[in-house]
XYZ file of C-alpha atoms in Angstrom:
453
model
C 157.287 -59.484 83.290
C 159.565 -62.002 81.750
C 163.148 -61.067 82.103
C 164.752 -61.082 78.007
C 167.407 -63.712 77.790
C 171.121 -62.124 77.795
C 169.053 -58.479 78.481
C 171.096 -55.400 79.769
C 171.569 -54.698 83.415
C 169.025 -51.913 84.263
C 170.188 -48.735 82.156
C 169.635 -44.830 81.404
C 170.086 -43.408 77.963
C 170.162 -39.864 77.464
C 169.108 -39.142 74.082
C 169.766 -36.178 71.675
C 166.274 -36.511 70.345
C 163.625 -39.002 71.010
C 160.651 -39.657 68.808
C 157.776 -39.566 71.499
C 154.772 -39.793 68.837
C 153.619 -37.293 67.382
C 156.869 -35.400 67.485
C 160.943 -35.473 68.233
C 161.625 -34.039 71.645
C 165.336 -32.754 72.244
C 167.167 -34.443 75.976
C 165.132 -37.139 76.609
C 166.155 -39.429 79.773
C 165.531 -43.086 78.896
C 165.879 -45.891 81.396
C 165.501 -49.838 80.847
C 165.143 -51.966 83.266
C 166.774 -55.956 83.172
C 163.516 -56.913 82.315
C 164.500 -55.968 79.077
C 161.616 -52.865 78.877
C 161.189 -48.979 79.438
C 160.595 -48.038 82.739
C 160.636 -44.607 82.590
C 160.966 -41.294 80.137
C 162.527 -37.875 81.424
C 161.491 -35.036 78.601
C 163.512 -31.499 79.105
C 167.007 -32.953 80.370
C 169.076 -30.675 78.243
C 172.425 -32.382 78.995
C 173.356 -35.620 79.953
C 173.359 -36.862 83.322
C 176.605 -38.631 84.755
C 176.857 -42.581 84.043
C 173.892 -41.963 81.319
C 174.941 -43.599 77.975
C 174.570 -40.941 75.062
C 173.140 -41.249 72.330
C 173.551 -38.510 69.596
C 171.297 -38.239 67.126
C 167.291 -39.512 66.666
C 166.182 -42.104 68.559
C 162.878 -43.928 67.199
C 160.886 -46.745 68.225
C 162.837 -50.382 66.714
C 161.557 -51.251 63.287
C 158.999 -53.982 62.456
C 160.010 -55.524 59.587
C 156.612 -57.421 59.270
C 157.688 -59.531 56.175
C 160.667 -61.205 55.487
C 161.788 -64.443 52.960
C 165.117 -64.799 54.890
C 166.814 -66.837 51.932
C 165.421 -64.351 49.648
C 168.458 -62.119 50.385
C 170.652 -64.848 48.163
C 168.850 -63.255 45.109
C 170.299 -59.589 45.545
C 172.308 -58.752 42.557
C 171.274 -61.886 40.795
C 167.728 -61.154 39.642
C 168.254 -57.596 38.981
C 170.274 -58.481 35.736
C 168.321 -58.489 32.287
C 164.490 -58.141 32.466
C 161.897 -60.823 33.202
C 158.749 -60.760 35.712
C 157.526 -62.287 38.841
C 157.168 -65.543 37.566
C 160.906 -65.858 35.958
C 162.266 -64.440 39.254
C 160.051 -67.378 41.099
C 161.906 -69.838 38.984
C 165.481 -68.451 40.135
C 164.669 -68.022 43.558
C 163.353 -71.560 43.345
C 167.173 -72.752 42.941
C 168.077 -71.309 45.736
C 165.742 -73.144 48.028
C 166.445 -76.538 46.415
C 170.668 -75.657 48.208
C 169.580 -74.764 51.655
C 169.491 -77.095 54.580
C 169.469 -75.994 58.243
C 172.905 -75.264 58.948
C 173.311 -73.701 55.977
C 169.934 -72.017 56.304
C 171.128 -70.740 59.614
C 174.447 -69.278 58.455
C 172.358 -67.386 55.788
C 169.462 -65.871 58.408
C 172.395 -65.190 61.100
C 173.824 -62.892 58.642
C 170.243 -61.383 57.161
C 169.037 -61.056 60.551
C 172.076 -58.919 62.170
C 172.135 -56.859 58.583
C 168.203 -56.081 60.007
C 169.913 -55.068 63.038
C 172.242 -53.141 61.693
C 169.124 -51.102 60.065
C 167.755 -50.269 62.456
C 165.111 -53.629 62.802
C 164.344 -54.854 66.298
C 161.730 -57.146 65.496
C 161.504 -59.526 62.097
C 158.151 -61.549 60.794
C 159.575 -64.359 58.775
C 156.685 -65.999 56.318
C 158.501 -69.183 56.318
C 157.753 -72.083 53.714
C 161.029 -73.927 53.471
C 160.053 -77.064 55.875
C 161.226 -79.664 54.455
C 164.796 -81.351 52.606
C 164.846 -81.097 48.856
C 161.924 -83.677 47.273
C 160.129 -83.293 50.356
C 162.257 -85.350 52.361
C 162.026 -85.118 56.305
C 164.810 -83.987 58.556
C 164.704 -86.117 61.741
C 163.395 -83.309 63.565
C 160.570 -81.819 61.269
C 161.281 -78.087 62.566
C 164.998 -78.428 61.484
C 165.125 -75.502 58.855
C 162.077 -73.256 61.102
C 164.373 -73.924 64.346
C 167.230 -72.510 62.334
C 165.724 -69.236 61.659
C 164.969 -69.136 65.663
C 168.164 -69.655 66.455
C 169.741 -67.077 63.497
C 167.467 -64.304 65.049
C 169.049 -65.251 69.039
C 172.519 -64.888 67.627
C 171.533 -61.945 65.358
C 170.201 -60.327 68.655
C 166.973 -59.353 67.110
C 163.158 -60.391 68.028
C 161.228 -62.706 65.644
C 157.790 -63.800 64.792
C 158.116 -67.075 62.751
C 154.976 -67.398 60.337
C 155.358 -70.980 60.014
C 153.453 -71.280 56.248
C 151.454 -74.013 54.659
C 152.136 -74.365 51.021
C 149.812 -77.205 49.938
C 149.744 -76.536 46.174
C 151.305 -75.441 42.570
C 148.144 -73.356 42.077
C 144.555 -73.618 42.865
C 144.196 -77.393 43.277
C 147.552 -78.424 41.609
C 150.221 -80.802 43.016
C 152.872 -79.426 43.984
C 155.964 -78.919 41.975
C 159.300 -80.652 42.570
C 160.792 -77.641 43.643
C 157.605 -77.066 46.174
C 157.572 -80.724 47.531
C 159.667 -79.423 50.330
C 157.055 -76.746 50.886
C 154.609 -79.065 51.773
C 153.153 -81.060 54.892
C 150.424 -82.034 52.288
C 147.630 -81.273 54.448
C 146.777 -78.090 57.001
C 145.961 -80.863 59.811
C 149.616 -82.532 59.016
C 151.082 -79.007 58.797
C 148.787 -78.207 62.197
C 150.277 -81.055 63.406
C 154.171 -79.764 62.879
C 153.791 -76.446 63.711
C 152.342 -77.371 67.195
C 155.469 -78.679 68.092
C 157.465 -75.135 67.830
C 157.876 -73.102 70.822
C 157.691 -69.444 72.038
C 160.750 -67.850 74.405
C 161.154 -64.581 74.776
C 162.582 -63.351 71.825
C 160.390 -65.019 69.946
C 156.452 -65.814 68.581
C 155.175 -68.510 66.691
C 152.713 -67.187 64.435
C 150.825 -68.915 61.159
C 150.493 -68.368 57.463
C 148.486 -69.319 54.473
C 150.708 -68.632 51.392
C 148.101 -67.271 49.015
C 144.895 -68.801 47.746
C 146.683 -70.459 44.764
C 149.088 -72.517 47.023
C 146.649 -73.844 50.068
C 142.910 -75.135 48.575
C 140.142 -73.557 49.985
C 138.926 -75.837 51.633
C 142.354 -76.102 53.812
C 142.153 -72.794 54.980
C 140.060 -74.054 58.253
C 142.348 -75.887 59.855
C 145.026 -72.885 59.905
C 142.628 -70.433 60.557
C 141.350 -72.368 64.072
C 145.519 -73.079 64.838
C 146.033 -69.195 64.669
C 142.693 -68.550 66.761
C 143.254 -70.794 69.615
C 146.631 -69.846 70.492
C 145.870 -66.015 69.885
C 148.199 -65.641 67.167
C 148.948 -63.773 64.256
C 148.016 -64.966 60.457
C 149.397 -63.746 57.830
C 148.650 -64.067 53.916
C 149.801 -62.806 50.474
C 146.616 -61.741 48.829
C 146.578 -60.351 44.994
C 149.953 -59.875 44.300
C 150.184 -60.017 40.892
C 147.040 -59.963 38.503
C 147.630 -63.922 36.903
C 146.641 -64.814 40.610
C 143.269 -62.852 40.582
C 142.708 -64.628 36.757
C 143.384 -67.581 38.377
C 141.380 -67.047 41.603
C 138.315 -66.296 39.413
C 138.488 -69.677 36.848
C 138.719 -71.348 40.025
C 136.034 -70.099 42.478
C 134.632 -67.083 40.456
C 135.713 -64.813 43.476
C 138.441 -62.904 44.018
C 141.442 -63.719 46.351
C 139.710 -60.948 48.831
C 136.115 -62.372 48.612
C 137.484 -65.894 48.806
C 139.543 -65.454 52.142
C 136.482 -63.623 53.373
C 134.158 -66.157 52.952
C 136.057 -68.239 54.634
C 136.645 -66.555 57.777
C 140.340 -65.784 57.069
C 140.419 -62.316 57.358
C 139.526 -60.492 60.768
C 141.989 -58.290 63.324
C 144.951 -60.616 63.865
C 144.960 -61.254 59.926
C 147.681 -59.272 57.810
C 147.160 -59.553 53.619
C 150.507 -58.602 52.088
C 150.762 -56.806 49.291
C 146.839 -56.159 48.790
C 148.450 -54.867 45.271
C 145.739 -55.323 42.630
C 142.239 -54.910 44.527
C 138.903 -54.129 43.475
C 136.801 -51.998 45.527
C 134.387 -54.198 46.726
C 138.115 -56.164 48.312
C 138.699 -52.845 49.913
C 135.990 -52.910 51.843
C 136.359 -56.439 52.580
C 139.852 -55.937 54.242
C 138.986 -52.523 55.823
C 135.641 -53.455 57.380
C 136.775 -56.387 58.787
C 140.159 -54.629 60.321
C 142.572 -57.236 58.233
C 145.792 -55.401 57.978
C 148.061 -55.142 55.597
C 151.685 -54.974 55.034
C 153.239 -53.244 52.288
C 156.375 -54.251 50.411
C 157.333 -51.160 48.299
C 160.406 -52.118 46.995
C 160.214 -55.535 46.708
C 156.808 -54.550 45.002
C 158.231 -52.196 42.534
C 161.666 -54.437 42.153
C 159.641 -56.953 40.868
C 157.188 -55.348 38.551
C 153.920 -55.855 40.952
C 152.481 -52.796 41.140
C 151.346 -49.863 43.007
C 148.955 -51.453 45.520
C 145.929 -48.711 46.960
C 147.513 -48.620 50.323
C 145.900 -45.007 51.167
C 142.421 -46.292 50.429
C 142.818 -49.418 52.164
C 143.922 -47.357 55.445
C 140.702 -45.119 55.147
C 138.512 -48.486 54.716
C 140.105 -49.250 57.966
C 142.933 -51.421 57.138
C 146.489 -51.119 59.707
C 149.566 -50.112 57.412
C 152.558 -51.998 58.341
C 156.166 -52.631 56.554
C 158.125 -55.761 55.088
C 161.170 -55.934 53.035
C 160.518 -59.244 51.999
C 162.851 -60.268 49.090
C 165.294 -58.340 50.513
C 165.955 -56.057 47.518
C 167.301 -53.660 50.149
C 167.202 -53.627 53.937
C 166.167 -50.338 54.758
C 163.100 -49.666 56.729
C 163.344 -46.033 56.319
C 163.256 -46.994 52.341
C 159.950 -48.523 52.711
C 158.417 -46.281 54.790
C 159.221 -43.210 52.083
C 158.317 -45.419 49.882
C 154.756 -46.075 50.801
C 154.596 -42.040 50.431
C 156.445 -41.415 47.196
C 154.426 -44.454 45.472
C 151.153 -42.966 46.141
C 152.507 -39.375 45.108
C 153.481 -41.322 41.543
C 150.124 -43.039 41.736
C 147.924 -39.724 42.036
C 150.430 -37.105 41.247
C 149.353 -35.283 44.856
C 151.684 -34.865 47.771
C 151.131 -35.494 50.748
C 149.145 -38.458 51.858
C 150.820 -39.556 55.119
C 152.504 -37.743 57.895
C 155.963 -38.290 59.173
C 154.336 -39.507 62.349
C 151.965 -42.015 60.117
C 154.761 -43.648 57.922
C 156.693 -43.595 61.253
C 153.727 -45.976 63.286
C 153.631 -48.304 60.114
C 157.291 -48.627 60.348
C 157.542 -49.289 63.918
C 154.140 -50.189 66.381
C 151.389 -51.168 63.330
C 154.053 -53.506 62.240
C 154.766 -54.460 66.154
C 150.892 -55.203 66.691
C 151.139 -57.308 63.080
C 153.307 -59.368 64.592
C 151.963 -60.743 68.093
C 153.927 -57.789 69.848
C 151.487 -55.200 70.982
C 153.726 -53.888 73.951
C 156.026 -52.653 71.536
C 157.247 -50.128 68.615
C 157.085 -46.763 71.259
C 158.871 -45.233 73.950
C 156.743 -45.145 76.866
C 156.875 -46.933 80.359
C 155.900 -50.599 80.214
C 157.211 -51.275 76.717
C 159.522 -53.222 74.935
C 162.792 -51.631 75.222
C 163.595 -51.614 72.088
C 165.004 -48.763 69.756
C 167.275 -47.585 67.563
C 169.313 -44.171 66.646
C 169.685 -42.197 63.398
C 172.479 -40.037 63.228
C 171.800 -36.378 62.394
C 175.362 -35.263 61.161
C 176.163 -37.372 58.129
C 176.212 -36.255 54.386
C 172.364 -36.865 54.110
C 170.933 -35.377 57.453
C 173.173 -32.672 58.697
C 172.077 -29.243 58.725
C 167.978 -30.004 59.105
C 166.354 -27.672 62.438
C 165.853 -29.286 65.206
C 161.986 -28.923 64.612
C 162.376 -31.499 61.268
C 164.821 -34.129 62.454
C 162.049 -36.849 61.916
C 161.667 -35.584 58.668
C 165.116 -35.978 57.441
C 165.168 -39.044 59.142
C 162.077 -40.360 57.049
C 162.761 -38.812 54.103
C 166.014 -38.516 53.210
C 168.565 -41.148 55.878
C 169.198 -44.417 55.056
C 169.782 -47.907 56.832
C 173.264 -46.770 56.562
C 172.449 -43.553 59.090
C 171.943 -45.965 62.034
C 174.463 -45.894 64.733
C 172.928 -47.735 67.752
C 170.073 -50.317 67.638
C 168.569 -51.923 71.248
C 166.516 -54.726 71.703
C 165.369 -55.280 75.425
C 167.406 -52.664 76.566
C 170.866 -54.461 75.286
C 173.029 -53.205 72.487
C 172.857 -54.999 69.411
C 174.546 -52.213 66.965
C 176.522 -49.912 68.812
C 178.365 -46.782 66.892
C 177.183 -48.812 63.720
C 179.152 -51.986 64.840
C 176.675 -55.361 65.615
C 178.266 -56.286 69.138
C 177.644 -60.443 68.441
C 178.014 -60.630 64.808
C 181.733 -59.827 64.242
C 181.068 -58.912 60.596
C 177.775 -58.934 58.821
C 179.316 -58.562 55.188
C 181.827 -61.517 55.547
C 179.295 -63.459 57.101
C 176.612 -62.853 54.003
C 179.113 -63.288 51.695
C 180.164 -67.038 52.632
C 176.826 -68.045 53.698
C 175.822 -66.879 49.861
C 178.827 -68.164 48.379
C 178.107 -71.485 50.129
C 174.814 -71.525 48.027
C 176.352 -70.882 44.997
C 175.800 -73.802 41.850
């Protein structure tokens, strides 16, 4: 096994809890090895050992935060004023993309990245798109702004999966827009061609994207699809996320998004659909039989007016749930993975559709496997050592039994619960502080004030 860079001397944790799927076991003895994973777990050690590091409260598996628009977090606040839909909050966000460049891009993911951490995130998917300078312009290096993300993530201490996107077109054949030209590589062999220069470490996984149907043609999906299948990496796509792209879809090819992808060969195992909002059944089966995942957004999808997507049906057709925060509306993996429950309890009026143990493998190893990390999101010899504690004595969690501390975790703590995240057996957060980002909040607030027009 690869040794992480700047991993943790070999370590034992004693923990107060331990989520050890499919329940929260009290005195668990953790250790890590410098190899940055777990080499072995103690259950029944009611007190801690001496030299063990404590740590009081529930420990889970590190969240997978499977989708992410890093620059997206500029927009918090912002589009929330007045009303609007998808497409007017496209045409702010827009305006933000035409400011960044890639040391400015960096100071902005630096600061998203160790907010992730500081939620409790060990591992980030970012569906990147922003290539190239404003007008479509080349930087000198042509992985400039996707280089700055890698680097943001290192500093951040966190683990990403960069979806390197191509972003051909305005919409189903279309050129693309001005504010899009720096989207572009204007083919999938020239964006092929780009992304084969990026490169894996340790900490991080080079993974591909198709946008959505309406911004790569058809008949550009190939030449993705084969880059993601010879390197044995993940693909990712946003598929039906608002109902104008369906409309669209069908004046176009007389398909849907769903039957479109399918027919050519998109979808499959290492393929992830986010959002999978508005679906017909005959998609359902598409994406379940053919073991696409998907990855669902709740409150990006309900901040922005999407939609309810059938997540519970697409799971029983044999779809993977996993988790994204995507816009960045909130940080808060524990948020989304509620959410996924509450929405479908609005959608049907029925409780209880998913376990604590289900939303907690969508929020942690289903997200893991989504993105090119299948050795993590559990604590179990041999994985990635990475995890993170909720406390259990703050305003929301205090006073649940022992028996239901995952539940109160799920249901009722917040990103702001976390005390301790690890990632390869090295403190990141530590009693809620990040240990190499001296202050998240300051740096978010000049890296968005830098931004501002």
């Amino acid at each position: 096994m690869t040794p992480e860079p700047g991993s943790a001397v070999p370590r034992t944790y004693w923990l107060e809890y331990a989520w050890l799927d499919p329940s929260a076991e009290p005195g668990v003895l953790l250790e890590t090895g410098a190899d940055g994973r777990v080499h072995a777990v103690r259950t029944e050690v009611p007190t801690p050992p001496p030299g063990a590091e404590v740590l009081r409260g529930l420990t889970l598996p590190g969240f997978a935060n499977a989708h992410s628009h890093a620059f997206h977090r500029a927009l918090r606040g912002r589009v929330q004023a007045g009303s609007g839909t998808f497409w007017t909050w496209r045409d702010v966000m827009y305006s933000v993309a035409d400011r960044l460049d890639p040391q400015t891009y960096h100071a902005l993911a630096r600061a998203v990245y160790a907010e992730m951490a500081l939620a409790g995130i060990t591992v980030v998917g970012e569906f990147h798109y922003l290539h190239h300078g404003p007008g479509g312009t080349r930087y000198a290096d042509p992985n400039a702004m996707g280089e700055a993300l890698v680097e943001a993530a290192a500093d951040a201490g966190i683990r990403l999966t960069l979806l390197d996107t191509a972003y051909l077109s305005a919409g189903f054949g279309e050129p693309p827009t001005h504010h899009q030209l720096r989207f572009s590589d204007g083919s999938a062999g020239a964006w092929a061609e780009r992304a084969s220069a990026l490169r894996e470490s340790p900490h991080t996984r080079i993974g591909a994207a198709i946008h959505s149907v309406r911004a790569v043609p058809a008949d550009q999906f190939g030449p993705v699809v084969r880059w993601a299948a010879e390197r044995g990496a993940p693909l990712h796509v946003h598929v039906s996320e608002q109902p104008a792209e369906n409309e669209a879809c069908h004046r176009a090819h007389g398909c849907t998004p769903a039957r479109l992808l399918a027919d050519h060969g998109v979808l499959g195992p290492r393929t992830t659909g986010v959002h999978h909002t508005h679906l017909t059944p005959a998609d359902i089966d598409l994406i379940g039989s053919s073991s696409t995942g998907t990855c669902m957004c709740p409150t990006t999808e309900r901040d922005l007016a999407d939609g309810i997507g059938p997540a519970r049906d697409l799971q029983r057709a044999g779809s993977p749930l996993s988790l994204g925060s995507d816009s960045h509306a909130v940080i808060d993996p524990l948020e989304e993975a509620r959410a996924l429950e509450l929405n479908e309890r609005l959608r049907t009026r029925i409780r209880g559709h998913w376990t604590t143990a289900a939303l907690l493998h969508a929020a942690s190893p289903a997200g893991y496997a989504a993105l090119g990390w299948p050795d993590g999101g559990t604590l179990a010899p041999g994985a990635l050592a990475d995890f993170t504690t909720v406390a259990l004595d703050t305003v929301r969690t205090a006073g649940t039994p022992p028996r239901l501390v995952a539940e109160a975790a799920v249901f009722a703590a917040t990103a702001a619960d976390v005390r301790h995240t690890v990632v390869a057996g090295r403190h990141v957060v530590r009693d809620g502080v990040h240990t190499t980002v001296p202050d998240p909040a300051a740096a978010l607030r000049e890296a968005i004030e830098a931004l501002s027009g």
